[in-house]
């Protein structure tokens, strides 16, 4: 897509649609036949969690941000969905592990000082002070680099090598 070549841009759109069809359509069809109950897998190769359904593929913790997959999920009558996301829980956990094992963690220092570690990553990559990044955090370049910080911060702690980090990064655009 980034090449700007019309044929390659078309291919990239097909690949995205193809992934949604192959990954989520079987799950959505199955959910029309019986209630869908997710299963949770802790500590997958990225160092995070994943969630799928019995006999299905797809990671329900990472539904596509664009398109129509998310809109297909509805709670059963009388129930509600809620979303919980503990502030940097995974990152805080790995920072504590580093403190326990090695006696030091830059991430722990940043988190304890109230830093957004993804934004800190972006500031570092862009060569700007963290304070400047905070002031300009809505800037599209910073937003993009902060998303890449998530790739590194989560992928690296999960032991991903460069090739798998690149694949993980594609999910963040």
Short mmCIF file of C-alpha atoms in Angstrom, two decimals:
data_model
loop_
_atom_site.label_atom_id
_atom_site.label_comp_id
_atom_site.label_asym_id
_atom_site.label_seq_id
_atom_site.Cartn_x
_atom_site.Cartn_y
_atom_site.Cartn_z
CA UNK A 1 0.00 0.00 0.00
CA UNK A 2 2.80 2.40 0.91
CA UNK A 3 4.38 1.92 -2.53
CA UNK A 4 1.66 4.01 -4.15
CA UNK A 5 1.61 1.61 -7.09
CA UNK A 6 -2.07 1.24 -8.11
CA UNK A 7 -1.82 -2.53 -8.61
CA UNK A 8 -0.09 -3.08 -5.27
CA UNK A 9 -2.57 -0.82 -3.46
CA UNK A 10 -5.38 -2.95 -4.89
CA UNK A 11 -3.61 -6.13 -3.78
CA UNK A 12 -3.19 -4.74 -0.26
CA UNK A 13 -6.93 -4.03 -0.04
CA UNK A 14 -7.71 -7.55 -1.26
CA UNK A 15 -5.35 -9.07 1.33
CA UNK A 16 -7.03 -7.08 4.09
CA UNK A 17 -10.52 -8.15 2.98
CA UNK A 18 -9.33 -11.73 2.47
CA UNK A 19 -7.96 -11.80 6.02
CA UNK A 20 -11.27 -10.59 7.45
CA UNK A 21 -13.20 -13.18 5.44
CA UNK A 22 -10.92 -16.08 6.33
CA UNK A 23 -10.31 -15.10 9.93
CA UNK A 24 -13.64 -13.75 11.15
CA UNK A 25 -16.41 -14.93 8.81
CA UNK A 26 -16.33 -18.56 10.02
CA UNK A 27 -16.54 -17.31 13.60
CA UNK A 28 -19.43 -14.97 12.81
CA UNK A 29 -21.34 -17.69 10.95
CA UNK A 30 -20.82 -20.06 13.87
CA UNK A 31 -22.11 -17.39 16.27
CA UNK A 32 -25.40 -17.20 14.34
CA UNK A 33 -25.98 -20.90 15.02
CA UNK A 34 -25.18 -21.00 18.73
CA UNK A 35 -23.99 -18.57 21.40
CA UNK A 36 -20.37 -17.66 21.03
CA UNK A 37 -18.17 -18.17 24.07
CA UNK A 38 -14.62 -16.95 23.83
CA UNK A 39 -11.65 -18.92 25.09
CA UNK A 40 -8.62 -17.12 26.49
CA UNK A 41 -4.98 -17.98 25.92
CA UNK A 42 -2.50 -16.42 28.28
CA UNK A 43 1.00 -15.40 27.32
CA UNK A 44 1.18 -16.10 23.60
CA UNK A 45 4.33 -15.44 21.52
CA UNK A 46 3.80 -11.66 21.60
CA UNK A 47 3.87 -11.72 25.40
CA UNK A 48 0.23 -10.74 25.50
CA UNK A 49 -3.04 -12.69 25.56
CA UNK A 50 -5.26 -13.88 22.75
CA UNK A 51 -8.86 -14.91 22.57
CA UNK A 52 -10.78 -17.04 20.12
CA UNK A 53 -13.68 -19.42 20.01
CA UNK A 54 -13.93 -23.15 20.16
CA UNK A 55 -12.48 -24.48 16.93
CA UNK A 56 -12.13 -21.02 15.39
CA UNK A 57 -9.26 -18.87 14.35
CA UNK A 58 -8.83 -15.22 15.03
CA UNK A 59 -7.80 -13.08 17.92
CA UNK A 60 -10.80 -11.40 19.48
CA UNK A 61 -8.58 -9.09 21.49
CA UNK A 62 -7.48 -7.49 18.23
CA UNK A 63 -10.59 -7.07 16.10
CA UNK A 64 -10.06 -4.88 13.01
CA UNK A 65 -10.46 -1.19 13.83
CA UNK A 66 -12.02 -0.51 10.43
CA UNK A 67 -14.68 -2.45 8.60
CA UNK A 68 -17.70 -4.15 10.05
CA UNK A 69 -16.44 -7.03 12.19
CA UNK A 70 -16.78 -5.28 15.57
CA UNK A 71 -20.37 -4.27 14.83
CA UNK A 72 -21.35 -7.95 14.45
CA UNK A 73 -20.91 -8.67 18.15
CA UNK A 74 -23.95 -8.09 20.35
CA UNK A 75 -24.53 -9.20 23.94
CA UNK A 76 -27.29 -11.67 24.65
CA UNK A 77 -30.60 -10.16 25.82
CA UNK A 78 -30.31 -8.97 29.40
CA UNK A 79 -26.50 -8.78 29.26
CA UNK A 80 -24.04 -6.00 28.54
CA UNK A 81 -20.54 -5.79 27.19
CA UNK A 82 -17.98 -3.96 29.20
CA UNK A 83 -14.40 -3.24 28.40
CA UNK A 84 -11.64 -3.20 30.95
CA UNK A 85 -8.11 -2.20 30.25
CA UNK A 86 -5.95 -1.82 33.30
CA UNK A 87 -3.53 1.01 32.73
CA UNK A 88 -0.42 -0.64 31.30
CA UNK A 89 -0.95 -3.82 33.37
CA UNK A 90 1.17 -6.01 31.08
CA UNK A 91 3.95 -3.45 30.92
CA UNK A 92 3.85 -2.89 34.68
CA UNK A 93 4.11 -6.65 35.20
CA UNK A 94 7.17 -7.06 32.99
CA UNK A 95 8.76 -3.97 34.55
CA UNK A 96 8.33 -5.56 37.98
CA UNK A 97 9.82 -8.83 36.72
CA UNK A 98 12.85 -6.88 35.52
CA UNK A 99 13.14 -5.16 38.89
CA UNK A 100 12.94 -8.51 40.68
CA UNK A 101 15.38 -10.31 38.39
CA UNK A 102 17.85 -7.57 37.53
CA UNK A 103 17.31 -4.84 40.11
CA UNK A 104 16.64 -2.21 37.47
CA UNK A 105 14.00 -1.31 34.89
CA UNK A 106 13.86 1.89 32.85
CA UNK A 107 10.25 1.04 32.05
CA UNK A 108 9.43 0.78 35.77
CA UNK A 109 11.02 4.20 36.34
CA UNK A 110 8.99 5.73 33.52
CA UNK A 111 5.73 4.11 34.64
CA UNK A 112 6.31 5.13 38.27
CA UNK A 113 6.90 8.70 37.10
CA UNK A 114 3.59 8.72 35.23
CA UNK A 115 5.09 8.48 31.75
CA UNK A 116 3.22 7.04 28.78
CA UNK A 117 5.89 4.52 27.74
CA UNK A 118 4.56 4.28 24.19
CA UNK A 119 4.80 8.05 23.83
CA UNK A 120 8.27 7.91 25.40
CA UNK A 121 9.27 5.43 22.69
CA UNK A 122 7.90 7.78 20.01
CA UNK A 123 9.81 10.73 21.46
CA UNK A 124 13.00 8.68 21.53
CA UNK A 125 12.61 7.55 17.91
CA UNK A 126 11.81 11.10 16.77
CA UNK A 127 14.67 12.55 18.82
CA UNK A 128 12.50 14.98 20.78
CA UNK A 129 12.13 15.52 24.53
CA UNK A 130 9.30 13.58 26.19
CA UNK A 131 7.74 16.85 27.40
CA UNK A 132 7.49 18.07 23.80
CA UNK A 133 5.83 14.80 22.79
CA UNK A 134 3.26 15.21 25.59
CA UNK A 135 2.43 18.74 24.43
CA UNK A 136 2.01 17.58 20.82
CA UNK A 137 0.59 14.08 21.42
CA UNK A 138 -2.29 14.64 18.95
CA UNK A 139 0.17 15.29 16.12
CA UNK A 140 -0.36 12.56 13.48
CA UNK A 141 3.35 11.75 13.32
CA UNK A 142 3.48 11.26 17.09
CA UNK A 143 0.28 9.21 17.03
CA UNK A 144 1.81 6.90 14.40
CA UNK A 145 5.10 6.57 16.27
CA UNK A 146 3.29 5.95 19.56
CA UNK A 147 1.47 3.04 17.89
CA UNK A 148 4.85 1.69 16.80
CA UNK A 149 5.94 2.01 20.41
CA UNK A 150 3.20 -0.47 21.29
CA UNK A 151 4.63 -2.89 18.75
CA UNK A 152 8.07 -2.68 20.30
CA UNK A 153 7.00 -2.51 23.93
CA UNK A 154 4.65 -5.49 23.69
CA UNK A 155 6.44 -7.48 21.01
CA UNK A 156 9.93 -7.22 22.44
CA UNK A 157 8.82 -8.28 25.92
CA UNK A 158 7.19 -11.28 24.29
CA UNK A 159 10.52 -12.27 22.77
CA UNK A 160 9.57 -11.49 19.19
CA UNK A 161 12.44 -11.41 16.73
CA UNK A 162 12.70 -8.72 14.02
CA UNK A 163 10.69 -10.68 11.42
CA UNK A 164 7.76 -11.30 13.75
CA UNK A 165 7.94 -7.72 15.08
CA UNK A 166 7.49 -6.51 11.49
CA UNK A 167 4.44 -8.76 11.09
CA UNK A 168 3.06 -7.54 14.43
CA UNK A 169 3.65 -3.93 13.31
CA UNK A 170 1.47 -4.44 10.24
CA UNK A 171 -1.52 -4.72 12.57
CA UNK A 172 -0.82 -1.15 13.64
CA UNK A 173 -0.61 0.10 10.06
#
